[in-house]
């Protein structure tokens, strides 16, 4: 059987559709998983492989290993199996193409290569993934552009872990003197058929980095033997030969990562990434969106499945969840992060009183008609839920978790001799209102090195914190240069979230590491505490407005509440079952809402630790939710139709739909929300590169209407915050790399 001619056939619960790519030992298809009604990617291995002795055992072993690699830059493995002698691996379906496709399309079309900053972001992301794998004894062995893939937001993923090792063990392709790998990216030890090690992956990543920097690989030859000679004996040509503006330090870093002896390369992948980052410090070049701009992905020729083979129906395409790139993403991205980030938030406390009085399912159909309001959405009791097949399932989200009573703690008392925080800046601009929002102008801006993955204003308005890899602290009234920089811990990079304590004394940070750091701002940002408990990246943080409790959520699918001074964990839940991108306390601190990639918002009673209720958004990831300061309304992003919904917090009914953002890069309309101090104005940031202002004063004749559009960002706006006095609006974009301040009459 030819694996290139399998479109329309079924492997298990997967119907193969478009042929996406073909490699030496298999093919990749877009497929439809009938049981979950979603598209996936299925890698089909050559049937001849299964004829080799012990192949089935090795395949299962390597597939299981790959499936257990849970990292935000390693493509998730959903399933694997064997049918009719054909082995296959099921992965997340990514629509951003491979790095090989991007290099081919952009270089052929306009000669564009990514900026050095964008390259650094990608290297950071991939290095993070590889260090994670290496720490678990897994070496990729075949790092190359076709094994690097992207989602619609530029987030980077490594694919094919375990495949190279599997193929190496297959007799059919491991005859004497045959080496495994991709020649252009193979390390000297692979050419010698010597033992591979983590440094082998570093060499290949350095070659790939060189390609993106210089526009060509460091070693080229007409024959495999000529190529082997250069990899084994010659130093790489300095990239400045092909790109004269590249800093000299870049060549030094790349040359070390491509040393002939593995022991002479950088100790870890992260060390290489950090050295590359330092080598371009101070160098500025314009972002190109090389990793995020849409590309045309040509599907491979293959038979078109008939309606009978596909069930006659094309499944609904669900938009993927966005979590700040990091944009770097790890760079951020992809960073980002990114990714990160903030991103999903929690629709929460608008259902508080009613849910407490009546925890059963509540119909959210409005009692009156408002044009464009959403169809039926329900609040589900945590006691039970009904799946699409009508089978009732007990909700076990808190089954093994003991409710925690009395989560209230004394406020901080600064230590003797502590420096008093700076006084709030004088108000230089009038209060931003719906009436004057049309006069908003950009009054200041900053382009931090790296991608700003988060911003936070201190409660008194005296400090603006901007997260990149470290945290830069600015005077909000003057963004010309940071007041100082908090040097964060290497393993935390990139940062994803920031939160000031209610009195502004402390700043909490979380990132791609699993540890939350608490910084004493009264002493210039010295490290005051480290909180451990998460097992993966920390994506979101929020302080209780009236105490020292800190809530967090992360990639390990958990929601947690901590005593910041002691580091004790006060509450824990994995009820979401997917990563948690946003946590938010209600204004009075009585409830905690959390939002996750599973498309639900869950609300917890802070006093008891018990689940109050959950809201399902039809399976679409929760992107952002904000309480109004007086708790009368809840604004929620509906990523499905790129709108924002306002809900009445007493009746739990939607009262207005805010339509205005258009689909931006990746098909996303809205990312971020922020209410002003009195809740009469809502700012929204979008993938269409705009900030939009909405009248949210119920007593106003223009309630629910758009009153201004701000258009100075050159990429999506994923961070927003009003100054406490309401005179300034701050916005950030993790992709255009800027933070901007807006005021009336600036």
XYZ file of C-alpha atoms in Angstrom:
746
model
C 0.000 0.000 0.000
C 1.245 3.464 -0.906
C 0.907 5.813 2.075
C 0.517 8.739 -0.348
C -2.775 7.338 -1.673
C -4.757 6.896 1.533
C -7.022 9.974 1.450
C -10.563 8.884 2.295
C -9.471 5.781 4.202
C -10.040 5.301 7.922
C -7.528 4.354 10.600
C -9.345 3.676 13.835
C -11.563 6.689 14.553
C -9.664 8.920 12.088
C -10.800 9.568 8.508
C -7.840 10.694 6.393
C -8.523 13.714 4.201
C -5.893 16.069 2.756
C -2.356 14.828 2.195
C -0.245 17.532 3.857
C 3.266 16.247 3.330
C 5.410 13.269 2.405
C 8.691 12.152 3.930
C 11.098 9.313 3.434
C 9.275 6.962 5.787
C 5.680 8.124 5.746
C 3.081 10.778 5.040
C 1.066 13.286 7.052
C -2.654 13.820 6.546
C -5.247 16.190 7.836
C -7.808 13.830 9.313
C -11.129 14.048 11.075
C -11.624 12.399 14.451
C -15.251 11.313 14.464
C -15.606 10.722 18.207
C -14.629 14.285 19.150
C -15.646 15.994 15.889
C -12.297 17.688 15.402
C -9.511 17.851 12.858
C -6.181 16.300 13.723
C -2.917 15.520 11.949
C -2.107 11.857 11.392
C 1.400 10.681 10.520
C 1.163 7.364 8.651
C 4.310 5.248 8.640
C 5.417 3.160 5.662
C 3.802 -0.308 5.928
C 7.138 -1.958 5.096
C 8.426 -0.884 8.503
C 6.001 -3.185 10.312
C 7.638 -6.166 8.616
C 10.886 -5.559 10.479
C 11.601 -7.694 13.571
C 10.455 -6.140 16.853
C 9.090 -3.047 15.065
C 5.710 -3.072 16.810
C 7.271 -3.052 20.272
C 9.690 -0.267 19.339
C 6.924 1.762 17.707
C 4.704 1.552 20.785
C 7.628 2.402 23.033
C 8.704 5.477 21.067
C 5.132 6.677 20.530
C 4.390 6.411 24.243
C 7.580 8.311 25.031
C 6.619 11.115 22.643
C 3.074 11.263 24.024
C 4.469 11.775 27.531
C 6.439 14.861 26.487
C 4.096 17.599 27.670
C 5.689 20.927 26.827
C 4.175 24.069 25.334
C 6.561 23.911 22.350
C 6.319 20.182 21.636
C 3.362 19.163 19.511
C 0.846 17.228 21.607
C 0.425 13.557 20.724
C -3.223 12.591 21.080
C -3.117 8.929 20.099
C -1.167 6.234 18.273
C -1.907 2.776 16.982
C -1.562 0.166 14.299
C -4.177 -1.126 11.873
C -3.825 -3.466 8.896
C -0.051 -3.373 9.323
C 0.023 0.444 9.199
C 1.337 2.333 12.232
C 0.204 5.882 12.810
C 0.589 8.756 15.262
C -2.153 11.340 15.887
C -1.144 14.918 16.679
C -2.629 18.367 17.046
C -3.479 19.846 13.660
C -1.469 23.039 13.126
C -2.333 25.452 10.337
C 0.699 27.739 10.368
C 2.846 25.448 8.253
C 6.425 24.308 8.792
C 9.546 26.415 9.007
C 10.670 24.813 5.742
C 7.502 26.045 4.021
C 7.966 29.548 5.423
C 11.587 29.744 4.321
C 10.672 28.526 0.851
C 7.684 30.829 0.399
C 9.161 34.036 1.770
C 12.616 33.676 0.267
C 11.178 32.798 -3.141
C 8.552 35.512 -2.993
C 10.393 38.528 -1.646
C 13.690 37.456 -0.161
C 12.448 38.347 3.324
C 14.119 36.714 6.302
C 13.057 37.152 9.930
C 14.515 39.875 12.115
C 17.221 38.827 14.558
C 14.804 39.473 17.416
C 12.274 37.120 15.866
C 14.964 34.488 15.371
C 15.956 34.848 19.031
C 12.349 34.292 20.072
C 12.140 31.093 18.043
C 15.481 29.834 19.380
C 14.305 30.455 22.934
C 11.119 28.497 22.366
C 12.832 25.515 20.749
C 15.647 25.505 23.312
C 13.114 25.387 26.111
C 11.445 22.363 24.515
C 14.723 20.559 23.885
C 16.083 21.133 27.396
C 12.803 19.742 28.720
C 13.200 16.630 26.557
C 16.902 16.240 27.330
C 16.187 16.402 31.073
C 13.967 13.361 30.509
C 16.604 11.475 28.574
C 15.065 12.119 25.155
C 17.157 13.366 22.215
C 15.355 14.460 19.067
C 18.132 13.498 16.603
C 16.583 15.196 13.563
C 16.139 18.933 14.160
C 15.390 20.546 10.795
C 12.970 23.131 9.350
C 10.378 20.548 8.312
C 10.177 19.338 11.925
C 9.378 22.823 13.209
C 5.736 23.834 12.882
C 3.590 26.847 13.771
C 0.053 27.591 14.764
C -1.805 30.637 13.457
C -0.234 32.876 16.083
C 3.406 32.072 15.399
C 3.724 29.722 18.357
C 6.401 27.181 17.469
C 6.263 23.409 17.981
C 8.768 20.596 17.553
C 7.427 17.465 15.903
C 8.620 13.899 15.288
C 10.191 13.132 18.651
C 11.113 9.465 18.650
C 10.772 8.984 14.904
C 14.491 9.253 14.119
C 15.356 6.795 16.878
C 12.655 4.416 15.685
C 13.956 4.497 12.139
C 17.544 4.033 13.268
C 16.547 0.752 14.873
C 14.869 -0.507 11.698
C 17.023 -2.952 9.766
C 15.660 -1.865 6.414
C 17.285 1.490 6.690
C 20.213 0.933 9.002
C 22.498 -1.065 6.807
C 26.209 -0.751 7.367
C 27.639 2.696 6.679
C 24.181 4.317 6.495
C 23.776 7.260 8.860
C 20.505 8.684 10.103
C 19.623 12.352 9.997
C 19.186 15.171 7.516
C 22.612 15.911 5.963
C 22.386 19.720 5.935
C 21.740 19.751 9.696
C 23.649 16.693 10.919
C 26.286 17.043 13.629
C 29.769 15.554 13.102
C 29.052 12.728 15.546
C 26.101 11.661 13.408
C 28.265 11.586 10.279
C 30.661 9.339 12.222
C 27.780 7.104 13.419
C 28.942 7.894 16.955
C 26.647 8.118 19.957
C 24.273 11.069 19.847
C 23.795 13.335 22.865
C 21.928 16.533 23.759
C 24.661 18.577 22.081
C 23.711 16.859 18.818
C 20.372 18.671 18.867
C 22.173 21.924 19.683
C 24.341 21.618 16.590
C 21.319 21.121 14.345
C 19.446 24.028 15.951
C 22.491 26.240 15.424
C 22.599 25.299 11.730
C 18.908 26.118 11.438
C 19.480 29.428 13.238
C 22.317 30.232 10.837
C 19.920 29.602 7.942
C 17.448 32.148 9.315
C 20.169 34.702 10.029
C 22.143 34.407 6.796
C 19.530 33.116 4.375
C 21.545 29.990 3.610
C 23.037 27.039 5.469
C 26.654 27.232 6.703
C 27.861 24.225 4.724
C 27.007 23.513 1.091
C 28.450 20.966 -1.328
C 27.535 19.170 -4.539
C 27.786 15.680 -3.042
C 27.030 14.063 0.332
C 30.728 13.310 0.727
C 31.638 16.939 0.172
C 29.017 17.984 2.694
C 30.303 15.450 5.205
C 33.866 16.756 4.807
C 32.770 20.307 5.599
C 30.729 19.339 8.650
C 33.625 17.285 9.967
C 36.518 19.623 9.191
C 35.591 23.201 8.249
C 34.382 26.113 10.383
C 31.128 27.776 9.294
C 31.413 30.832 7.083
C 30.686 33.931 9.220
C 27.060 34.954 8.553
C 28.223 38.552 7.971
C 29.521 37.393 4.602
C 25.916 36.983 3.488
C 24.257 39.548 5.768
C 26.691 42.367 6.580
C 24.544 44.009 9.273
C 24.692 40.971 11.586
C 26.657 41.730 14.796
C 30.001 39.974 15.029
C 29.025 38.332 18.327
C 26.386 36.308 16.484
C 29.065 34.494 14.488
C 30.945 33.675 17.706
C 27.865 32.175 19.337
C 26.876 30.127 16.313
C 30.404 28.859 15.797
C 30.550 27.585 19.387
C 27.174 25.855 19.050
C 28.554 24.158 15.923
C 31.858 23.045 17.409
C 33.067 19.728 16.007
C 33.417 18.226 19.489
C 30.110 18.046 21.400
C 31.851 18.839 24.713
C 32.925 22.235 23.369
C 29.377 23.392 22.624
C 27.166 25.201 25.126
C 26.289 23.244 28.242
C 22.533 23.394 27.602
C 20.154 24.509 24.904
C 19.029 27.397 27.094
C 22.640 28.551 27.465
C 22.892 28.689 23.682
C 19.613 30.613 23.418
C 20.691 33.121 26.044
C 24.063 33.636 24.392
C 22.356 34.282 21.064
C 19.982 36.744 22.773
C 22.942 38.623 24.264
C 24.765 38.647 20.949
C 22.050 40.834 19.381
C 21.589 43.134 22.391
C 21.298 46.707 21.230
C 20.813 45.675 17.625
C 17.533 46.892 16.200
C 15.841 45.651 13.088
C 12.199 45.778 12.158
C 9.894 42.900 12.922
C 8.849 41.070 9.767
C 6.079 38.775 11.026
C 8.009 36.017 9.266
C 6.649 33.416 11.696
C 3.102 34.755 11.926
C 2.116 36.038 8.483
C -0.275 33.677 6.686
C 1.326 31.427 4.092
C -0.170 29.366 1.331
C 0.183 25.717 2.220
C -0.124 23.573 -0.881
C -1.772 20.251 -0.177
C -0.140 17.256 -1.804
C -1.887 15.605 -4.700
C -4.051 12.696 -3.727
C -7.486 11.230 -4.330
C -10.385 13.314 -3.096
C -12.485 11.405 -0.539
C -16.091 10.924 -1.514
C -19.019 12.172 0.587
C -19.632 8.598 1.582
C -16.087 8.283 2.904
C -16.276 11.484 4.920
C -19.800 11.077 6.155
C -21.034 13.678 3.693
C -20.481 16.532 6.108
C -17.558 18.859 6.617
C -17.115 19.345 10.361
C -17.415 22.742 11.962
C -14.009 24.322 12.295
C -13.353 25.351 15.857
C -10.937 28.209 16.325
C -7.869 27.211 18.257
C -7.103 28.663 21.655
C -4.763 31.598 21.832
C -2.250 31.900 24.616
C 0.143 34.689 24.189
C 2.788 33.961 21.867
C 5.456 34.646 23.376
C 5.627 35.501 21.198
C 7.998 35.331 20.992
C 6.642 33.339 22.089
C 9.362 32.223 23.794
C 10.853 34.167 22.906
C 8.729 34.874 23.221
C 6.442 33.962 21.248
C 6.055 32.751 21.338
C 7.262 34.200 24.457
C 5.377 35.380 24.988
C 5.077 35.222 25.489
C 3.959 34.033 25.299
C 2.602 33.264 25.244
C 2.176 34.814 27.720
C 0.435 36.226 27.960
C -2.516 36.677 29.165
C -5.320 35.259 27.563
C -8.257 33.365 28.599
C -10.085 34.843 31.478
C -13.022 33.894 33.443
C -16.600 34.746 32.980
C -17.461 34.429 36.431
C -19.042 36.189 39.117
C -21.958 37.455 37.293
C -23.710 34.414 38.312
C -22.816 34.522 41.912
C -26.022 35.094 43.875
C -28.339 33.098 41.703
C -25.907 30.222 41.381
C -25.610 30.058 45.149
C -29.369 30.121 45.655
C -30.081 27.763 42.794
C -27.100 25.663 41.685
C -29.108 23.845 39.077
C -28.868 24.714 35.405
C -29.989 28.265 34.647
C -31.286 29.272 31.233
C -29.371 32.311 30.035
C -31.830 33.321 27.330
C -32.525 37.035 27.788
C -35.931 38.048 29.113
C -36.012 40.744 26.485
C -34.824 40.940 22.902
C -31.493 42.524 22.033
C -30.394 42.277 18.426
C -27.418 39.986 17.977
C -27.529 38.369 21.404
C -26.132 34.835 21.542
C -28.202 31.669 21.424
C -28.870 29.590 24.495
C -25.944 29.251 26.876
C -26.233 27.544 30.212
C -24.756 27.718 33.653
C -24.039 24.159 34.675
C -24.190 22.874 38.203
C -20.911 21.305 39.270
C -22.906 18.356 40.608
C -23.476 16.753 37.225
C -23.207 17.365 33.534
C -24.665 15.741 30.444
C -22.464 14.969 27.470
C -23.560 15.217 23.863
C -24.756 11.654 23.914
C -27.144 12.385 26.759
C -25.228 10.366 29.350
C -25.087 11.960 32.760
C -21.636 12.073 34.283
C -20.725 13.026 37.794
C -18.478 16.069 37.911
C -15.447 14.989 39.885
C -13.536 18.234 39.672
C -13.362 18.537 43.443
C -13.734 14.916 44.430
C -10.245 14.574 45.799
C -9.885 18.140 46.976
C -10.804 19.246 50.462
C -12.591 22.620 50.560
C -10.538 25.202 52.423
C -12.378 27.437 54.837
C -11.477 30.959 55.840
C -8.933 32.039 53.229
C -8.418 35.487 54.715
C -5.037 36.809 55.822
C -3.679 39.991 57.364
C -2.351 42.655 55.059
C 1.379 43.133 54.711
C 3.345 45.312 57.038
C 6.568 46.528 55.391
C 9.714 45.657 57.296
C 11.431 48.300 59.330
C 13.563 50.533 57.154
C 11.667 49.710 53.997
C 11.643 52.398 51.341
C 8.273 54.044 50.808
C 6.890 53.612 47.276
C 7.133 56.612 44.991
C 4.273 59.082 45.134
C 1.632 58.779 42.443
C 2.325 60.938 39.397
C 0.506 64.215 39.067
C -2.549 64.001 36.828
C -1.515 65.523 33.523
C -4.582 64.573 31.520
C -8.316 64.719 32.129
C -10.379 61.704 33.074
C -11.085 59.510 30.044
C -14.843 59.242 29.501
C -17.189 58.122 26.787
C -17.737 61.774 25.918
C -14.054 62.571 25.271
C -12.720 59.140 24.229
C -12.762 60.335 20.634
C -10.001 62.804 21.549
C -7.603 60.134 22.810
C -4.112 60.389 21.350
C -0.926 58.463 21.944
C 1.061 60.500 24.463
C 4.052 58.199 25.008
C 5.389 54.822 24.055
C 8.231 52.398 24.583
C 9.593 49.489 22.564
C 11.162 47.133 25.119
C 13.808 44.690 23.976
C 11.972 41.468 23.368
C 8.215 41.058 23.414
C 6.158 42.623 26.215
C 4.202 39.642 27.476
C 2.379 41.563 30.174
C 1.843 44.966 31.767
C 0.624 45.908 35.228
C 0.069 49.236 36.983
C 0.615 49.536 40.714
C -2.604 50.326 42.613
C -1.451 53.878 43.352
C -0.483 54.474 39.721
C 3.145 55.266 40.500
C 4.734 52.300 38.678
C 4.213 50.515 35.374
C 5.703 47.015 35.199
C 6.456 45.561 31.747
C 7.391 41.889 31.419
C 9.763 40.694 28.746
C 12.442 38.309 29.943
C 13.102 40.539 32.918
C 10.700 43.139 34.325
C 11.238 46.770 33.411
C 9.773 49.312 35.834
C 8.648 52.644 34.377
C 7.249 55.902 35.626
C 3.833 55.844 33.900
C 4.146 59.571 33.273
C 7.448 59.141 31.410
C 8.180 56.041 29.346
C 11.418 57.380 27.903
C 13.537 54.962 29.925
C 12.862 52.473 32.711
C 13.456 53.533 36.293
C 15.134 50.200 36.899
C 15.011 46.560 35.884
C 14.224 43.492 37.935
C 16.492 40.672 36.807
C 14.329 37.591 36.966
C 15.417 34.004 37.360
C 16.717 32.289 34.220
C 14.404 29.290 34.452
C 11.312 31.526 34.578
C 11.816 32.959 31.085
C 9.836 34.083 29.294
C 7.471 35.699 31.757
C 3.748 35.350 31.182
C 2.032 37.219 34.002
C 2.384 40.092 36.456
C 0.298 41.195 39.438
C 0.785 43.927 42.056
C -0.349 43.356 45.627
C -3.251 45.577 46.774
C -0.902 47.999 48.525
C 1.701 47.944 45.744
C 4.396 46.616 48.066
C 4.902 43.392 46.162
C 4.951 42.255 42.539
C 4.238 38.625 41.636
C 5.631 37.138 38.412
C 4.993 33.837 36.664
C 6.342 32.383 33.468
C 7.473 29.337 31.578
C 9.079 28.016 34.710
C 6.804 26.512 37.331
C 7.795 28.820 40.190
C 6.014 32.043 41.200
C 8.351 34.824 42.364
C 7.408 37.591 44.782
C 9.419 40.823 44.497
C 9.543 43.482 47.229
C 8.920 46.766 45.398
C 9.529 48.856 48.508
C 13.145 47.730 48.285
C 13.586 48.258 44.581
C 12.360 44.848 43.466
C 14.450 42.421 45.515
C 13.308 38.804 45.620
C 11.146 38.282 48.692
C 9.774 34.767 48.198
C 9.537 31.883 45.727
C 6.361 29.808 45.640
C 6.574 26.256 44.333
C 3.717 23.933 43.495
C 2.847 24.229 39.825
C 4.392 21.536 37.671
C 4.509 23.550 34.454
C 4.314 27.122 33.170
C 2.412 29.698 35.230
C 0.174 31.622 32.828
C -1.869 33.931 35.049
C -1.775 35.623 38.457
C -4.231 37.748 40.441
C -4.161 39.176 43.952
C -7.273 39.253 46.090
C -8.180 42.974 46.235
C -8.409 42.966 50.032
C -5.801 40.521 51.317
C -2.491 38.853 50.648
C -3.939 35.862 48.823
C -2.609 35.195 45.331
C -4.419 33.073 42.763
C -2.606 31.374 39.887
C -3.345 29.186 36.896
C -1.117 27.381 34.470
C -0.350 24.831 31.865
C -0.670 22.005 34.385
C -4.457 22.632 34.243
C -4.583 23.716 37.874
C -6.089 26.661 39.706
C -4.398 27.483 43.008
C -4.581 30.016 45.836
C -1.521 30.777 47.949
C -0.551 32.526 51.149
C 2.144 34.693 49.605
C 4.108 35.267 52.795
C 4.469 31.607 53.703
C 4.098 30.041 50.263
C 1.446 27.671 51.628
C -1.053 26.333 49.111
C -4.579 27.106 50.315
C -6.619 25.805 47.402
C -6.055 23.475 44.466
C -8.225 22.223 41.619
C -7.670 20.588 38.258
C -11.328 20.797 37.317
C -10.626 22.435 33.964
C -8.774 19.461 32.584
C -6.866 21.804 30.238
C -4.506 24.676 30.789
C -5.771 27.666 32.725
C -5.093 31.052 31.152
C -6.899 33.451 33.472
C -7.871 33.783 37.107
C -9.792 36.744 38.506
C -11.127 37.645 41.934
C -14.465 39.399 42.211
C -14.115 43.000 43.452
C -15.070 42.020 46.993
C -12.778 38.978 46.930
C -15.573 36.524 47.738
C -15.252 34.556 44.522
C -12.494 33.367 42.249
C -13.231 32.760 38.588
C -10.972 30.794 36.273
C -11.006 30.267 32.522
C -9.430 27.461 30.548
C -8.719 25.975 27.174
C -11.534 23.510 27.833
C -13.982 26.318 27.025
C -15.375 26.671 30.532
C -15.370 29.260 33.269
C -15.454 27.899 36.795
C -16.344 29.916 39.864
C -15.095 29.080 43.344
C -16.254 30.298 46.750
C -13.099 31.720 48.296
C -14.376 31.386 51.853
C -14.998 27.647 51.589
C -12.998 26.550 48.555
C -16.105 24.906 47.112
C -17.092 25.062 43.444
C -20.055 27.397 42.965
C -20.787 26.698 39.311
C -19.317 26.425 35.852
C -20.209 28.036 32.535
C -19.728 26.366 29.190
C -19.047 28.512 26.132
C -19.794 25.745 23.689
C -16.265 24.335 23.646
C -14.540 27.545 22.591
C -11.578 28.606 24.700
C -12.225 31.362 27.196
C -10.115 34.314 26.122
C -10.720 37.158 28.577
C -13.238 38.263 31.186
C -13.229 41.353 33.384
C -15.461 42.387 36.275
C -16.532 46.001 36.343
C -15.133 47.740 39.454
C -18.578 47.946 41.080
C -19.315 44.276 40.235
C -22.497 45.263 38.388
C -21.340 43.884 35.048
C -19.098 41.300 33.522
C -17.492 41.776 30.123
C -16.545 38.604 28.277
C -14.823 37.941 24.976
C -16.586 35.557 22.649
C -13.820 34.416 20.332
C -16.278 32.500 18.177
C -17.795 35.634 16.620
C -15.139 38.202 17.634
C -17.489 40.077 19.928
C -17.673 41.234 23.533
C -20.722 40.546 25.688
C -21.896 42.563 28.676
C -23.800 40.663 31.328
C -25.887 41.968 34.231
C -24.329 40.543 37.385
C -27.631 40.435 39.252
C -29.789 38.726 36.642
C -27.029 36.795 34.839
C -28.572 37.848 31.535
C -26.693 39.411 28.610
C -27.624 43.040 28.165
C -25.531 44.122 25.195
C -23.371 42.721 22.427
C -20.372 44.795 21.346
C -19.543 44.162 17.693
C -16.773 46.120 16.018
C -13.505 44.230 15.942
C -12.848 42.435 12.694
C -10.977 39.191 12.192
C -7.281 39.897 12.396
C -4.216 37.716 11.981
C -5.141 34.121 12.624
C -8.864 34.880 12.487
C -9.097 36.427 15.940
C -10.971 39.618 16.737
C -10.585 40.365 20.458
C -7.851 39.486 22.946
C -7.950 41.860 25.905
C -10.318 43.873 28.087
C -10.020 46.641 30.685
C -12.630 48.695 32.548
C -11.824 52.214 33.664
C -11.952 53.091 37.371
C -15.714 53.655 37.609
C -16.742 51.010 35.074
C -18.382 53.439 32.644
C -15.873 52.771 29.853
C -14.523 49.509 28.473
C -11.387 49.195 26.347
C -10.911 46.155 24.107
C -7.788 45.144 22.199
C -7.946 43.070 19.058
C -6.234 40.961 16.464
C -7.206 43.673 13.975
C -4.472 45.841 15.590
C -7.025 48.264 17.076
C -8.123 49.394 20.505
C -11.817 50.160 20.759
C -13.584 52.113 23.485
C -17.182 51.357 24.490
C -19.711 53.223 26.619
C -20.627 50.892 29.502
C -22.606 53.352 31.637
C -26.154 51.894 31.861
C -27.551 55.390 32.439
C -25.988 56.731 29.227
C -28.010 57.055 26.010
C -25.017 55.591 24.148
C -24.684 52.542 26.415
C -23.130 49.637 24.501
C -21.939 51.802 21.642
C -18.409 52.203 20.310
C -17.108 55.688 21.071
C -13.504 55.575 19.765
C -10.990 53.518 17.777
C -7.209 53.761 18.338
C -4.986 52.474 15.534
C -1.303 53.036 16.268
C -0.296 49.412 17.010
C 1.058 47.411 14.080
C -0.002 44.011 15.395
C -2.582 42.546 17.729
C -3.217 44.243 21.079
C -3.103 41.691 23.884
C -2.580 43.863 26.972
C -4.657 46.757 28.349
C -4.813 48.631 31.660
C -6.225 51.980 32.792
C -4.312 54.107 35.272
C -6.052 54.108 38.670
C -7.102 57.754 38.280
C -8.570 57.031 34.846
C -6.495 59.632 33.020
C -4.322 57.262 30.964
C -4.851 54.023 29.075
C -1.879 51.705 28.563
C -1.741 49.079 25.819
C 0.803 46.469 24.825
C 1.425 44.163 21.894
C 3.605 41.128 22.357
C 4.061 41.023 18.589
C 4.859 44.592 17.591
C 7.001 44.830 20.748
C 5.577 48.102 22.063
C 3.812 49.537 25.095
C 1.806 52.707 24.448
C 0.146 55.319 26.644
C -3.001 57.192 25.582
C -4.486 60.397 26.979
C -7.068 63.017 26.057
C -5.617 66.039 24.316
C -2.101 64.647 24.275
